[in-house]
Short mmCIF file of C-alpha atoms in Angstrom, two decimals:
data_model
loop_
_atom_site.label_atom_id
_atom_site.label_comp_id
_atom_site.label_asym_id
_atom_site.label_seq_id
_atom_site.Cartn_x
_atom_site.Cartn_y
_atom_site.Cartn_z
CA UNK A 298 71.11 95.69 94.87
CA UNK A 299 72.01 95.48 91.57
CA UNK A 300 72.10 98.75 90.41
CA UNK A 301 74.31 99.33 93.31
CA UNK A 302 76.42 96.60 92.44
CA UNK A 303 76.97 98.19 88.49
CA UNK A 304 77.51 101.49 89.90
CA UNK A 305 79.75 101.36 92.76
CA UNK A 306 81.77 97.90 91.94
CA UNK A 307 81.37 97.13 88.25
CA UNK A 308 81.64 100.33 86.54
CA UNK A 309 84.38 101.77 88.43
CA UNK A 310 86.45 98.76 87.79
CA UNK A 311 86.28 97.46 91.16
CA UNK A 312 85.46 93.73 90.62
CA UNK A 313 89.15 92.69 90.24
CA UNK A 314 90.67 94.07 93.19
CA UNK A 315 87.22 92.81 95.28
CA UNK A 316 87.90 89.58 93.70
CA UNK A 317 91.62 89.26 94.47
CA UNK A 318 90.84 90.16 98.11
CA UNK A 319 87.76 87.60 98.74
CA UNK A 320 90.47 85.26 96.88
CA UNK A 321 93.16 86.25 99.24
CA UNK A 322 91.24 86.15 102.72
CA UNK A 323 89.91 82.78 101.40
CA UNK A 324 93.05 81.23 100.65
CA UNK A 325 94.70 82.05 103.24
CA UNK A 326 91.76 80.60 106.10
CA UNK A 327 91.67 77.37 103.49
CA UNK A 328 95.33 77.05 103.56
CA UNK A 329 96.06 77.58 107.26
CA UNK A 330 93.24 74.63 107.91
CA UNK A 331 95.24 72.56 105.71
CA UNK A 332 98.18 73.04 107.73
CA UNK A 333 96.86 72.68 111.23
CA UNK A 334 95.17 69.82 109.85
CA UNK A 335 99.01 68.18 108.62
CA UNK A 336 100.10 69.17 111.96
CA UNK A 337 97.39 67.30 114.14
CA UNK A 338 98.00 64.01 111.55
CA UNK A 339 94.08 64.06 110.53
CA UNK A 340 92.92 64.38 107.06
CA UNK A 341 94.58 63.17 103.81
CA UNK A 342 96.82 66.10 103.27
CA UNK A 343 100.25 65.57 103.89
CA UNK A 344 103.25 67.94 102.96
CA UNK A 345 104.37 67.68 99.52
CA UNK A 346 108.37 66.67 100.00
CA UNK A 347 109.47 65.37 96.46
CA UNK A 348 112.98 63.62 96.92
CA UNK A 349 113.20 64.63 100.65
CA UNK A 350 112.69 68.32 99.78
CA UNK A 351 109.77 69.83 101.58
CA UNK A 352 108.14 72.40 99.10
CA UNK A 353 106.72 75.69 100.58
CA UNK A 354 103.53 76.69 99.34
CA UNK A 355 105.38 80.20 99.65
CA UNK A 356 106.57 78.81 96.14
CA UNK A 357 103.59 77.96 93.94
CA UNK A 358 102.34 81.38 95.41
CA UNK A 359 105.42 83.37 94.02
CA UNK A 360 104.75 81.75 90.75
CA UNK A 361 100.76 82.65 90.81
CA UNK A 362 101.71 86.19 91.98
CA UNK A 363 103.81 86.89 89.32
CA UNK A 364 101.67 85.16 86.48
CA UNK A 365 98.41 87.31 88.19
CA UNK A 366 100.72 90.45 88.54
CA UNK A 367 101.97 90.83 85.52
CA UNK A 368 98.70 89.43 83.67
CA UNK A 369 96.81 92.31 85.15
CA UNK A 370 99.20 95.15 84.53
CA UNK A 371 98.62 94.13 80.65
CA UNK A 372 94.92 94.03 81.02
CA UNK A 373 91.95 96.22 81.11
CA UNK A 374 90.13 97.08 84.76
CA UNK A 375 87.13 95.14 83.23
CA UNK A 376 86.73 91.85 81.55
CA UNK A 377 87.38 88.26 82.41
CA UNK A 378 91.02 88.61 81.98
CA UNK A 379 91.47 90.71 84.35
CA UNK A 380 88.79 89.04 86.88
CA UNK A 381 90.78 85.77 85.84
CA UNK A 382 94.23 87.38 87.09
CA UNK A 383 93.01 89.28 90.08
CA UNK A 384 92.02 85.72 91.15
CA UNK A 385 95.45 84.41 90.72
CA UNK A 386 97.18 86.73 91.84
CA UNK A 387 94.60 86.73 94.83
CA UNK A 388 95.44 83.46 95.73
CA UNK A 389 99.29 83.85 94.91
CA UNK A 390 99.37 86.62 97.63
CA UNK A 391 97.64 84.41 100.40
CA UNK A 392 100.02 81.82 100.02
CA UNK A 393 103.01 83.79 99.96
CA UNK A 394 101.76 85.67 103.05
CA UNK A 395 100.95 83.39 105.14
CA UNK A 396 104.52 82.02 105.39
CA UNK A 397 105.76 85.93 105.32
CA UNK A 398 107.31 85.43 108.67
CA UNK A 399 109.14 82.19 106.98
CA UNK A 400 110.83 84.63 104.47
CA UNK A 401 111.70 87.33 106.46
CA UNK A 402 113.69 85.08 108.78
CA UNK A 403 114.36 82.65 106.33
CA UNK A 404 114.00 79.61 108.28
CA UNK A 405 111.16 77.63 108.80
CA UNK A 406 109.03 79.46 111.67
CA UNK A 407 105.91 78.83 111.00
CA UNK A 408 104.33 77.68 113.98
CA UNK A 409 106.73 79.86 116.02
CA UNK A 410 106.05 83.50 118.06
CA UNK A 411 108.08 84.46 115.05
CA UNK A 412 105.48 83.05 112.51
CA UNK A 413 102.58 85.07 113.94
CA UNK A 414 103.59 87.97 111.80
CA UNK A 415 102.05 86.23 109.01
CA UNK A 416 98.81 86.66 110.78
CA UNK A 417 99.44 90.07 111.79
CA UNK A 418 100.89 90.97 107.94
CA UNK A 419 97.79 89.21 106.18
CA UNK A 420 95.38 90.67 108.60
CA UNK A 421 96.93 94.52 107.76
CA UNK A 422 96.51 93.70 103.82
CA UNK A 423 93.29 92.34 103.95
CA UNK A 424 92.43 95.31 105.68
CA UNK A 425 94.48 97.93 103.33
CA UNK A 426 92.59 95.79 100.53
CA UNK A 427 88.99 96.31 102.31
CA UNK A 428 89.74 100.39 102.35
CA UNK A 429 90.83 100.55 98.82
CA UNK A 430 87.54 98.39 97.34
CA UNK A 431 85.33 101.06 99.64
CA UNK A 432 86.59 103.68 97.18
CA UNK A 433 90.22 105.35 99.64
CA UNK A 434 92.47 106.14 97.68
CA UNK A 435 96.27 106.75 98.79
CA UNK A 436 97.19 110.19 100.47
CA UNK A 437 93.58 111.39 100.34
CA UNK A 438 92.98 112.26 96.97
CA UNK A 439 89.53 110.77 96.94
CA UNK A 440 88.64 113.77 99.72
CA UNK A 441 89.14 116.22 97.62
CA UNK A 442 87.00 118.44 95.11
CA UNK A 443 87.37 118.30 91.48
CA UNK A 444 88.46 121.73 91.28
CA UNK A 445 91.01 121.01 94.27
CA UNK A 446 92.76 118.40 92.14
CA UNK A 447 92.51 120.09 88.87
CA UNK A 448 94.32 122.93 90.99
CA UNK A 449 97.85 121.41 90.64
CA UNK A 450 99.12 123.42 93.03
CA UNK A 451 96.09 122.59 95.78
CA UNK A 452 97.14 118.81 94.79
CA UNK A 453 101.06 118.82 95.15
CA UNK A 454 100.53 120.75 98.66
CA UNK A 455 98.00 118.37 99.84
CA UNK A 456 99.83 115.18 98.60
CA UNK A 457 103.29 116.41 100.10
CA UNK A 458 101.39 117.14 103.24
CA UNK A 459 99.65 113.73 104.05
CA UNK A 460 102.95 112.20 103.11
CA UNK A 461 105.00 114.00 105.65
CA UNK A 462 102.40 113.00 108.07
CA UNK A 463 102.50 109.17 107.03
CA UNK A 464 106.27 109.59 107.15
CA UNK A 465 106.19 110.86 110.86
CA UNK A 466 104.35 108.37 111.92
CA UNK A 467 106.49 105.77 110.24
CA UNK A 468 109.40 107.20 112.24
CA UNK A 469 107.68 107.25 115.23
CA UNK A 470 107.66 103.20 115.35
CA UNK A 471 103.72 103.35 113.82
CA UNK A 472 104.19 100.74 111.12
CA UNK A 473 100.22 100.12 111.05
CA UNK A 474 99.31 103.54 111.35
CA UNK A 475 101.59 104.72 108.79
CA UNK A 476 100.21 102.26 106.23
CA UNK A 477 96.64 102.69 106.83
CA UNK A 478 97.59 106.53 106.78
CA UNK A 479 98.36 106.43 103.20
CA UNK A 480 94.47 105.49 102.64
CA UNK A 481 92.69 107.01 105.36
CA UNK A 482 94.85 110.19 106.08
CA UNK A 483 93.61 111.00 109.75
CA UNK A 484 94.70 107.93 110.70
CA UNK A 485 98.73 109.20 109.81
CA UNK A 486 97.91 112.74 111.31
CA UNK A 487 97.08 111.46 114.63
CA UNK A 488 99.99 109.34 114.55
CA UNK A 489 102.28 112.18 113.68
CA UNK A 490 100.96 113.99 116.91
CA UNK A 491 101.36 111.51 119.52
CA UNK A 492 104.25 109.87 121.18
CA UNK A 493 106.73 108.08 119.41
CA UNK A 494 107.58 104.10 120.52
CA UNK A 495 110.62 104.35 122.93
CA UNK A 496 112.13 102.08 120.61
CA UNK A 497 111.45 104.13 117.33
CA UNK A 498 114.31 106.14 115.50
CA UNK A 499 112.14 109.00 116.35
CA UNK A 500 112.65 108.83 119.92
CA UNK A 501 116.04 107.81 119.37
CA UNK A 502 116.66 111.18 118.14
CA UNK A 503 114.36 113.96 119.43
CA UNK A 504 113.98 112.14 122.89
CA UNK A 505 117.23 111.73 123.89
CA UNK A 506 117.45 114.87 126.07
CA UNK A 507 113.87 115.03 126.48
CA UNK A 508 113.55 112.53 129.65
CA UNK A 509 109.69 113.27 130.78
CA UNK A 510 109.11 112.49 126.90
CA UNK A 511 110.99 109.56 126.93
CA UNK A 512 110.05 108.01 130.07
CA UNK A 513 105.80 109.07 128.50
CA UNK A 514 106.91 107.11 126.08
CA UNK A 515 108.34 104.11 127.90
CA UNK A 516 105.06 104.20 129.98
CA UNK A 517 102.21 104.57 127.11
CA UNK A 518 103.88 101.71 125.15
CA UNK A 519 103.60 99.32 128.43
CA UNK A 520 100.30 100.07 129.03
CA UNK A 521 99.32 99.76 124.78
CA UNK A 522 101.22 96.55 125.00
CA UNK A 523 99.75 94.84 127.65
CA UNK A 524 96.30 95.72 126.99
CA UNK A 525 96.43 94.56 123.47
CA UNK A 526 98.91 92.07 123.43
CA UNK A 527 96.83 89.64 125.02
CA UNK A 528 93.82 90.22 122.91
CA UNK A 529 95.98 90.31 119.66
CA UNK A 530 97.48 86.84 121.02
CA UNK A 531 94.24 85.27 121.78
CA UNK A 532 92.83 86.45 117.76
CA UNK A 533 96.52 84.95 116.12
CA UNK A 534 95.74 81.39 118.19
CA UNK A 535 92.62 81.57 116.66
CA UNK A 536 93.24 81.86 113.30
CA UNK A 537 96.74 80.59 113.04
CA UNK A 538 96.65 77.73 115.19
CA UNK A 539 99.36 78.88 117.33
CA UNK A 540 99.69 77.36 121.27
CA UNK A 541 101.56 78.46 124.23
CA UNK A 542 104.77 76.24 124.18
CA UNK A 543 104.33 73.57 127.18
CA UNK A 544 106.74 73.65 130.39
CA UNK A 545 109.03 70.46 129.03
CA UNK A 546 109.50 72.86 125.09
CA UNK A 547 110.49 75.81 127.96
CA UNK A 548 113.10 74.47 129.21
CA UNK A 549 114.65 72.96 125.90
#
């Protein structure tokens, strides 16, 4: 265990990035129990309103992603310095993410339908972070040969290539795809061959004229939808503490 510790975490400079993601995933589970906890009235947290003004912990986590971020850009890939930053920048990026819906819509949505995309966005990055600590790197490069990428023309085409296809799939309304693309290339080429969303600027512009396309795509995305929209619904409620609005907050 250790040996495979030293060779596949420690010596390729590894131990940072694993640490800012344990650091991450942990911060975020500890911080959304805080909150649910506040919500419910149990515990002896509270929200921290100095002078009537209710401070975000989106803004201690700015601050700790910035001090993190920058500390590691001036530091080595090994040392405690840069285990020390990868921490707080680790737990700078779990706070800030887990009121990411908050900022996008700037206003406070938090236990909204809008604030599950802070579930869905921290779930996607601790996955993107799981990919790159197994050893992906972006576009593929860690697929090919030494000779392939000392060949810079084998390495431009290649690069260009599983770009186009992450692109693609970006246009086709993929936004998951896309970014898990850029680690695990497949994933982007099998976007790039199927459907595009009906709402995507992809269909939008090539399926305009094309109506068995279009009305493909209307179809696959209800049937995607419903039988994951549910599931993915049931997993936020789980972990973000969200509940179905009662009958009396419908008809408000």
């Amino acid at each position: 265990m250790g040996d495979w510790w030293y060779r596949n975490i420690t010596e390729p400079g590894k131990l940072p990035v694993l640490l800012a993601l344990v650091t991450f995933i942990a911060t975020f589970l500890i911080t959304r129990t805080v909150t649910r906890l506040i919500r419910a009235g149990r515990g002896p947290f509270r929200d921290i309103s100095p002078g009537g003004l209710h401070i975000h912990h989106v803004v201690p986590g700015i601050l700790l992603m910035v001090v993190g971020g920058f500390g590691a850009v001036g530091s080595e890939r090994h040392g405690f310095g840069a285990c020390l930053f990868a921490v707080l920048f680790g737990i700078g990026a779990g706070l800030v993410l887990d009121e990411f819906a908050l900022v996008l819509h700037l206003d406070d949505v938090y236990w909204t339908d809008q604030g599950r995309q802070s579930v869905e966005v921290v779930v996607l990055a601790a996955a993107l972070g799981g990919l790159v600590v197994s050893g992906f790197s972006p576009l593929g490069v860690n697929d090919m040969t030494q000779d392939e990428q000392h060949d810079r023309a084998a390495l431009i085409v290649s690069l260009t290539l599983n770009f186009l296809f992450v692109l693609v799939t970006l246009l086709k309304g993929k936004l998951r795809m896309a970014l898990v693309g850029v680690l695990v290339p497949f994933v982007a080429w099998y976007g790039a061959v199927r459907l595009a969303r009906p709402d995507s600027a992809w269909a939008r512009r090539c399926y305009r004229r094309r109506y068995r396309a279009r009305a493909r795509s209307i179809l696959r995305a209800y049937k995607h939808d419903r039988r994951w929209l549910r599931i993915s619904r049931r997993f936020q409620d789980l972990v973000g503490g969200f509940r179905e609005p009662t009958t009396a907050q419908r008809t408000r």
